[in-house]
Coordinates of C-alpha atoms in Angstrom, one line a residue:
M1 CA 107.9 -114.1 134.8
N2 CA 104.9 -115.6 132.9
T3 CA 102.3 -117.1 135.2
T4 CA 101.6 -120.0 132.8
Y5 CA 105.2 -120.9 132.7
I6 CA 105.4 -121.0 136.5
V7 CA 102.3 -123.3 136.8
K8 CA 103.7 -125.7 134.2
R9 CA 107.0 -125.8 135.9
K10 CA 105.3 -126.6 139.2
N11 CA 103.3 -129.4 137.6
I12 CA 106.4 -130.9 136.1
I13 CA 108.1 -130.8 139.5
R14 CA 105.1 -132.5 141.2
I15 CA 104.9 -135.2 138.5
G16 CA 108.6 -135.8 138.7
V17 CA 108.5 -136.2 142.5
L18 CA 105.4 -138.5 142.2
V19 CA 107.3 -140.7 139.6
A20 CA 110.3 -140.8 141.9
C21 CA 108.2 -141.9 144.9
M22 CA 106.5 -144.6 142.9
L23 CA 109.8 -146.0 141.6
F24 CA 111.2 -145.9 145.1
T25 CA 108.1 -147.7 146.4
I26 CA 108.2 -150.4 143.7
V27 CA 111.9 -151.1 144.4
Y28 CA 111.3 -151.1 148.2
G29 CA 108.2 -153.2 147.7
I30 CA 110.3 -155.9 146.0
L31 CA 112.8 -155.8 148.8
I32 CA 110.1 -156.0 151.4
F33 CA 108.5 -159.0 149.6
N34 CA 111.9 -160.8 149.5
A35 CA 112.5 -160.0 153.2
C36 CA 109.1 -161.4 154.1
K37 CA 109.7 -164.6 152.2
Q38 CA 113.1 -165.0 153.9
R39 CA 111.6 -164.4 157.3
E40 CA 108.8 -166.9 156.7
Q41 CA 111.3 -169.5 155.5
A42 CA 113.5 -168.9 158.6
W43 CA 110.6 -169.0 161.0
S44 CA 109.3 -172.2 159.3
R45 CA 112.6 -173.9 159.7
Q46 CA 112.9 -173.0 163.3
A47 CA 109.2 -173.9 164.0
K48 CA 109.7 -177.3 162.4
A49 CA 112.8 -178.0 164.6
V50 CA 110.9 -176.8 167.7
F51 CA 107.9 -179.1 166.8
L52 CA 110.1 -182.2 166.5
E53 CA 111.8 -181.3 169.8
A54 CA 108.5 -180.9 171.5
V55 CA 107.4 -184.4 170.1
G56 CA 110.6 -185.8 171.6
N57 CA 109.9 -184.2 175.0
E58 CA 106.4 -185.7 175.1
L59 CA 107.8 -189.1 174.1
K60 CA 110.3 -188.9 176.9
K61 CA 107.5 -188.3 179.4
L62 CA 105.7 -191.4 178.1
D63 CA 109.0 -193.3 178.3
K64 CA 109.5 -192.3 181.9
M65 CA 105.9 -193.3 182.7
E66 CA 106.6 -196.8 181.3
I67 CA 109.9 -197.1 183.2
Y68 CA 108.6 -196.0 186.6
G69 CA 105.2 -197.7 186.2
F70 CA 106.5 -201.2 185.3
H71 CA 110.0 -201.0 186.7
T72 CA 111.6 -201.8 183.3
I73 CA 115.1 -200.9 182.3
T74 CA 114.2 -200.5 178.6
S75 CA 114.1 -196.9 177.4
L76 CA 113.5 -195.3 174.0
F77 CA 116.2 -192.8 174.5
Q78 CA 118.9 -195.1 176.0
Q79 CA 118.8 -198.0 173.5
K80 CA 122.0 -198.3 171.4
T81 CA 120.9 -199.3 167.9
L82 CA 122.5 -199.5 164.5
E83 CA 119.9 -197.2 162.9
T84 CA 118.9 -199.8 160.4
D85 CA 116.5 -198.8 157.6
I86 CA 112.8 -199.2 158.3
P87 CA 111.3 -202.1 156.1
D88 CA 108.8 -201.2 153.4
S89 CA 106.3 -203.5 155.0
V90 CA 105.6 -205.3 158.3
V91 CA 103.7 -208.5 159.0
F92 CA 101.2 -209.1 161.9
A93 CA 99.7 -212.4 162.9
L94 CA 96.2 -211.7 164.1
Q95 CA 93.3 -213.9 165.1
D96 CA 91.8 -213.7 161.6
G97 CA 95.1 -214.5 159.9
T98 CA 98.3 -212.9 158.8
H99 CA 98.2 -209.2 157.7
V100 CA 100.8 -207.3 155.7
Y101 CA 101.0 -203.5 156.2
H102 CA 102.9 -201.6 153.6
L103 CA 104.8 -198.5 154.8
P104 CA 104.8 -195.7 152.2
L105 CA 108.1 -194.1 151.4
H106 CA 107.1 -190.7 152.8
R107 CA 106.2 -192.2 156.1
R108 CA 109.5 -194.1 156.3
N109 CA 111.5 -191.0 155.4
N110 CA 109.7 -188.9 158.1
A111 CA 109.6 -191.5 160.9
Y112 CA 110.6 -190.0 164.2
F113 CA 112.7 -193.1 165.0
K114 CA 114.6 -194.8 162.1
D115 CA 115.0 -198.1 164.0
G116 CA 112.5 -201.0 164.0
D117 CA 113.2 -202.1 167.6
K118 CA 112.5 -198.6 169.0
N119 CA 109.3 -198.4 166.9
I120 CA 108.1 -201.8 168.3
Y121 CA 108.7 -200.6 171.9
L122 CA 107.0 -197.2 171.0
S123 CA 103.9 -199.0 169.7
L124 CA 103.6 -200.9 173.0
I125 CA 103.9 -197.6 175.0
L126 CA 101.3 -195.9 172.8
E127 CA 98.8 -198.7 173.4
K128 CA 99.0 -198.1 177.2
Y129 CA 99.3 -194.3 177.2
P130 CA 97.5 -192.0 174.7
F131 CA 99.8 -189.4 173.1
P132 CA 99.0 -186.0 174.7
F133 CA 98.7 -183.9 171.6
D134 CA 97.0 -181.1 173.6
S135 CA 100.2 -180.9 175.7
L136 CA 102.2 -181.0 172.5
H137 CA 100.2 -178.0 171.2
Y138 CA 100.8 -176.1 174.4
A139 CA 104.6 -176.8 174.5
W140 CA 105.0 -175.9 170.8
D141 CA 103.1 -172.7 171.2
K142 CA 105.1 -171.7 174.3
Q143 CA 108.5 -172.4 172.7
L144 CA 107.5 -170.4 169.5
A145 CA 106.6 -167.5 171.7
L146 CA 109.9 -167.6 173.5
S147 CA 111.6 -167.7 170.0
D148 CA 109.6 -164.6 169.0
I149 CA 107.9 -166.5 166.1
K150 CA 104.5 -164.9 165.6
G151 CA 102.3 -167.6 164.0
K152 CA 99.0 -169.3 164.5
I153 CA 99.4 -173.0 165.1
G154 CA 97.4 -176.2 165.1
V155 CA 98.3 -179.9 165.8
C156 CA 96.6 -182.9 164.2
S157 CA 97.0 -186.5 165.1
R158 CA 95.9 -189.3 162.7
I159 CA 96.0 -192.9 164.1
T160 CA 95.5 -196.0 161.8
D161 CA 94.4 -199.1 163.7
L162 CA 95.0 -202.7 162.7
S163 CA 91.8 -202.7 160.6
R164 CA 93.2 -199.7 158.7
K165 CA 90.6 -197.3 160.1
V166 CA 91.9 -193.8 160.6
S167 CA 90.9 -191.7 163.6
T168 CA 91.7 -188.0 163.6
F169 CA 92.2 -185.7 166.6
A170 CA 92.9 -182.0 166.5
S171 CA 94.1 -179.3 168.9
G172 CA 93.3 -175.9 167.5
A173 CA 90.9 -174.8 164.7
L174 CA 92.3 -176.8 161.8
E175 CA 89.5 -175.6 159.5
E176 CA 91.2 -172.2 159.5
F177 CA 94.4 -173.5 158.0
A178 CA 95.0 -174.0 154.2
P179 CA 96.7 -177.2 153.0
S180 CA 99.8 -175.0 152.3
D181 CA 100.0 -174.3 156.1
S182 CA 101.0 -177.9 156.8
L183 CA 104.5 -177.4 158.2
V184 CA 105.8 -180.8 159.2
S185 CA 104.6 -184.4 159.8
T186 CA 106.3 -187.2 161.7
Y187 CA 105.3 -190.8 162.2
L188 CA 105.4 -193.1 165.3
G189 CA 105.1 -196.8 165.9
Y190 CA 106.1 -200.1 164.4
R191 CA 103.5 -199.7 161.6
L192 CA 104.2 -195.9 161.6
E193 CA 100.5 -195.9 162.6
M194 CA 100.5 -192.5 164.3
E195 CA 100.9 -189.3 162.2
L196 CA 101.6 -186.1 164.1
S197 CA 101.2 -183.0 161.9
G198 CA 102.0 -179.4 162.8
Y199 CA 100.3 -176.5 161.1
I200 CA 101.3 -172.8 161.2
S201 CA 100.2 -169.7 159.4
Y202 CA 101.6 -166.1 159.6
S203 CA 99.8 -162.9 159.2
W204 CA 101.3 -160.6 156.5
W205 CA 101.7 -157.9 159.2
S206 CA 103.9 -160.1 161.4
L207 CA 106.2 -160.8 158.5
L208 CA 106.8 -157.2 157.5
P209 CA 110.2 -155.8 158.4
G210 CA 109.3 -152.7 160.5
G211 CA 112.2 -150.4 159.5
M212 CA 111.6 -150.8 155.8
V213 CA 107.9 -150.2 156.1
I214 CA 108.4 -147.1 158.2
T215 CA 110.8 -145.7 155.5
V216 CA 108.1 -146.1 152.8
V217 CA 105.5 -144.5 155.0
L218 CA 107.7 -141.5 155.8
L219 CA 108.5 -141.1 152.1
W220 CA 104.8 -140.9 151.2
C221 CA 104.1 -138.6 154.1
M222 CA 106.8 -136.2 152.8
Y223 CA 105.3 -136.5 149.3
I224 CA 101.7 -135.7 150.6
F225 CA 103.1 -132.7 152.5
F226 CA 104.9 -131.6 149.3
W227 CA 101.7 -132.0 147.2
L228 CA 99.6 -130.0 149.7
F229 CA 102.2 -127.2 149.7
Y230 CA 102.0 -126.8 145.9
G231 CA 98.3 -127.2 146.0
R232 CA 97.9 -124.1 148.1
L233 CA 99.8 -122.1 145.5
N234 CA 97.4 -123.3 142.8
Q235 CA 94.4 -122.0 144.8
L236 CA 95.3 -118.6 143.3
V237 CA 94.7 -119.8 139.7
S238 CA 92.1 -122.6 140.1
K239 CA 89.1 -123.5 142.2
R240 CA 89.2 -126.6 144.3
T241 CA 86.2 -128.8 144.7
V242 CA 85.9 -130.9 147.8
V243 CA 83.7 -134.0 147.4
V244 CA 82.3 -135.4 150.7
E245 CA 81.6 -139.1 150.5
K246 CA 79.1 -140.5 152.9
I247 CA 80.0 -144.0 154.1
V248 CA 77.0 -146.0 155.2
E249 CA 77.9 -149.0 157.4
K250 CA 75.7 -152.0 157.0
A251 CA 74.7 -153.5 160.3
L252 CA 75.7 -157.1 160.9
L253 CA 72.9 -159.5 161.3
P254 CA 73.1 -161.5 164.5
A255 CA 74.4 -165.0 164.0
K256 CA 71.9 -167.7 164.6
S257 CA 72.5 -169.4 167.9
R258 CA 73.6 -173.0 167.6
N259 CA 73.4 -173.8 171.3
K260 CA 70.5 -176.2 171.1
T261 CA 70.4 -178.4 174.2
R262 CA 68.7 -181.7 173.4
H263 CA 66.7 -182.3 176.6
I264 CA 64.4 -185.3 176.6
K265 CA 63.3 -184.9 180.2
A266 CA 65.0 -183.7 183.4
R267 CA 68.7 -184.5 183.2
V268 CA 68.4 -186.7 180.1
Y269 CA 70.0 -185.6 176.9
R270 CA 70.1 -186.9 173.4
L271 CA 73.7 -187.0 172.2
E272 CA 72.8 -188.3 168.7
H273 CA 69.8 -190.0 167.0
D274 CA 69.8 -193.2 169.1
V275 CA 72.3 -192.4 171.9
F276 CA 71.2 -190.8 175.2
F277 CA 72.9 -189.6 178.4
D278 CA 71.1 -189.9 181.7
A279 CA 73.0 -187.5 184.0
E280 CA 71.2 -188.6 187.2
Q281 CA 72.0 -192.3 186.7
R282 CA 75.4 -191.5 184.9
L283 CA 74.4 -193.8 182.0
F284 CA 75.0 -194.0 178.3
C285 CA 71.8 -195.6 176.7
D286 CA 70.5 -196.5 173.3
G287 CA 67.3 -198.1 172.0
N288 CA 68.4 -201.5 173.3
G289 CA 69.2 -200.4 176.9
V290 CA 72.3 -199.4 178.9
I291 CA 75.6 -199.1 177.1
E292 CA 78.0 -197.9 179.8
K293 CA 78.0 -196.2 183.2
L294 CA 80.3 -193.2 183.6
S295 CA 82.4 -192.2 186.5
P296 CA 81.0 -189.4 188.7
A297 CA 83.7 -187.0 187.5
M298 CA 83.1 -187.7 183.8
S299 CA 79.3 -187.5 184.2
V300 CA 79.5 -184.1 185.9
L301 CA 81.8 -182.8 183.3
L302 CA 79.7 -184.0 180.4
E303 CA 76.5 -182.5 181.9
H304 CA 78.2 -179.1 182.3
F305 CA 79.3 -179.2 178.7
L306 CA 75.8 -180.0 177.5
K307 CA 74.4 -177.1 179.6
A308 CA 77.1 -174.6 178.7
S309 CA 76.6 -171.9 176.1
D310 CA 77.5 -173.3 172.6
H311 CA 78.6 -176.4 174.6
T312 CA 81.9 -174.7 175.4
L313 CA 83.9 -174.6 178.6
T314 CA 87.2 -172.8 179.4
K315 CA 90.1 -174.6 181.0
Y316 CA 89.5 -172.6 184.2
E317 CA 85.8 -173.6 184.3
I318 CA 86.8 -177.3 183.8
Y319 CA 89.2 -176.9 186.8
Q320 CA 86.3 -175.5 188.9
I321 CA 83.9 -178.3 187.8
M322 CA 86.4 -181.0 188.6
G323 CA 87.2 -179.3 192.0
K324 CA 90.9 -179.0 191.2
D325 CA 93.3 -176.3 192.3
L326 CA 95.0 -174.4 189.4
E327 CA 98.3 -174.4 191.3
E328 CA 98.3 -178.0 192.4
Y329 CA 96.8 -179.8 189.5
S330 CA 99.4 -180.2 186.8
L331 CA 98.9 -179.5 183.1
D332 CA 100.0 -183.1 182.3
S333 CA 97.2 -184.5 184.6
F334 CA 94.7 -182.1 183.0
Y335 CA 95.5 -183.1 179.5
K336 CA 95.4 -186.8 180.4
M337 CA 92.0 -186.3 182.0
I338 CA 90.7 -184.5 178.8
E339 CA 92.1 -187.4 176.6
R340 CA 90.3 -190.0 178.7
F341 CA 87.1 -188.0 178.4
R342 CA 87.6 -187.9 174.6
K343 CA 88.2 -191.6 174.4
K344 CA 85.1 -192.4 176.5
L345 CA 82.9 -190.2 174.2
K346 CA 84.3 -191.8 171.1
Q347 CA 83.8 -195.3 172.5
F348 CA 80.0 -195.0 172.7
S349 CA 79.0 -192.1 170.4
S350 CA 80.0 -189.8 167.6
V351 CA 80.4 -186.8 169.9
T352 CA 83.8 -185.1 169.8
L353 CA 85.7 -182.6 171.9
H354 CA 87.6 -179.9 170.1
S355 CA 90.2 -177.5 171.5
D356 CA 90.4 -174.0 170.1
G357 CA 94.1 -173.7 171.1
N358 CA 93.4 -170.8 173.5
G359 CA 92.3 -172.8 176.5
A360 CA 88.7 -173.5 175.6
Y361 CA 87.0 -176.8 174.7
R362 CA 83.8 -177.3 172.7
L363 CA 81.6 -180.4 172.6
I364 CA 80.6 -181.1 169.0
L365 CA 77.3 -183.0 168.8
P366 CA 76.3 -184.8 165.5
L367 CA 73.6 -183.1 163.5
D368 CA 70.2 -184.3 164.5
P369 CA 67.4 -184.4 161.9
T370 CA 65.3 -182.1 164.1
D371 CA 68.1 -179.5 164.0
M372 CA 67.6 -179.0 160.2
N373 CA 64.1 -177.7 160.6

């Protein structure tokens, strides 16, 4: 048999097998893409339902605190209402006059309670007890793990006060989420003044259906084996050239440390341009004198944050600083303490406390002009 004919026939067979593998991969790729989209949609629907359920559970805790704390018989979840529509605006009589607050349609459509009486009562509760969105983040993440939903989550709370000023609080690194990762928002209060938003993103690997991917990988492994088998036969009629490519890894430059503690003197720290913290006297001060005196516990916690690397402490370290037992001090009490600490910082400075969603908290100090040199 002619050698040239044999080689041509083998080349045709190899090309035919390659084309078949490519067509099979394209078809399977389309099926895998559709399967990923369906899984993402199903996970998002379930994650949205779990988020709203977690919001309801946190509201029930606040409701019980109101009932037991003030011996009232009123309850958010026991009132019998007619589920009347929320008005498109509400009126408040304040010291400086009457104010009308318009409620946008998207807020009314996504309000957690569709009843005005419940929303009035809820606003009164939220004035006494801050909503524990760190606890909401933990409960949502735990339930998603139990449901085998593999996603990275974040929780954001935006509160509009009577002067229409918006305050934003976040649990989790929201800067890592794209706008398209916003999953669900719900609104609380008589003015629908509190917005709770849940963010979730999925890695492409977590969405892949394992069985279909393994099938494609096995197919290409078989093709590579087939190609190598025919390649060895061609060694008799052609020379093979092996090119060795050298890969040079570029060393990563060390990141510039941003943990710059602003000491003025022993145990005195600059929190921002004109606000100081005297840890020894437990005082917030500005250029005009004393602003506020902190409690011993909050003073100790703030000083440890200022001394910590990158101003970051883990939940376990905070427990140790506060002298609490992990087994006896409940998560609810911990989150309430963190929330009180946040509110105290916000009351007298622009310093904020962020949670990374993994049990660590970081104190964010405003940029000082000396830091830019």
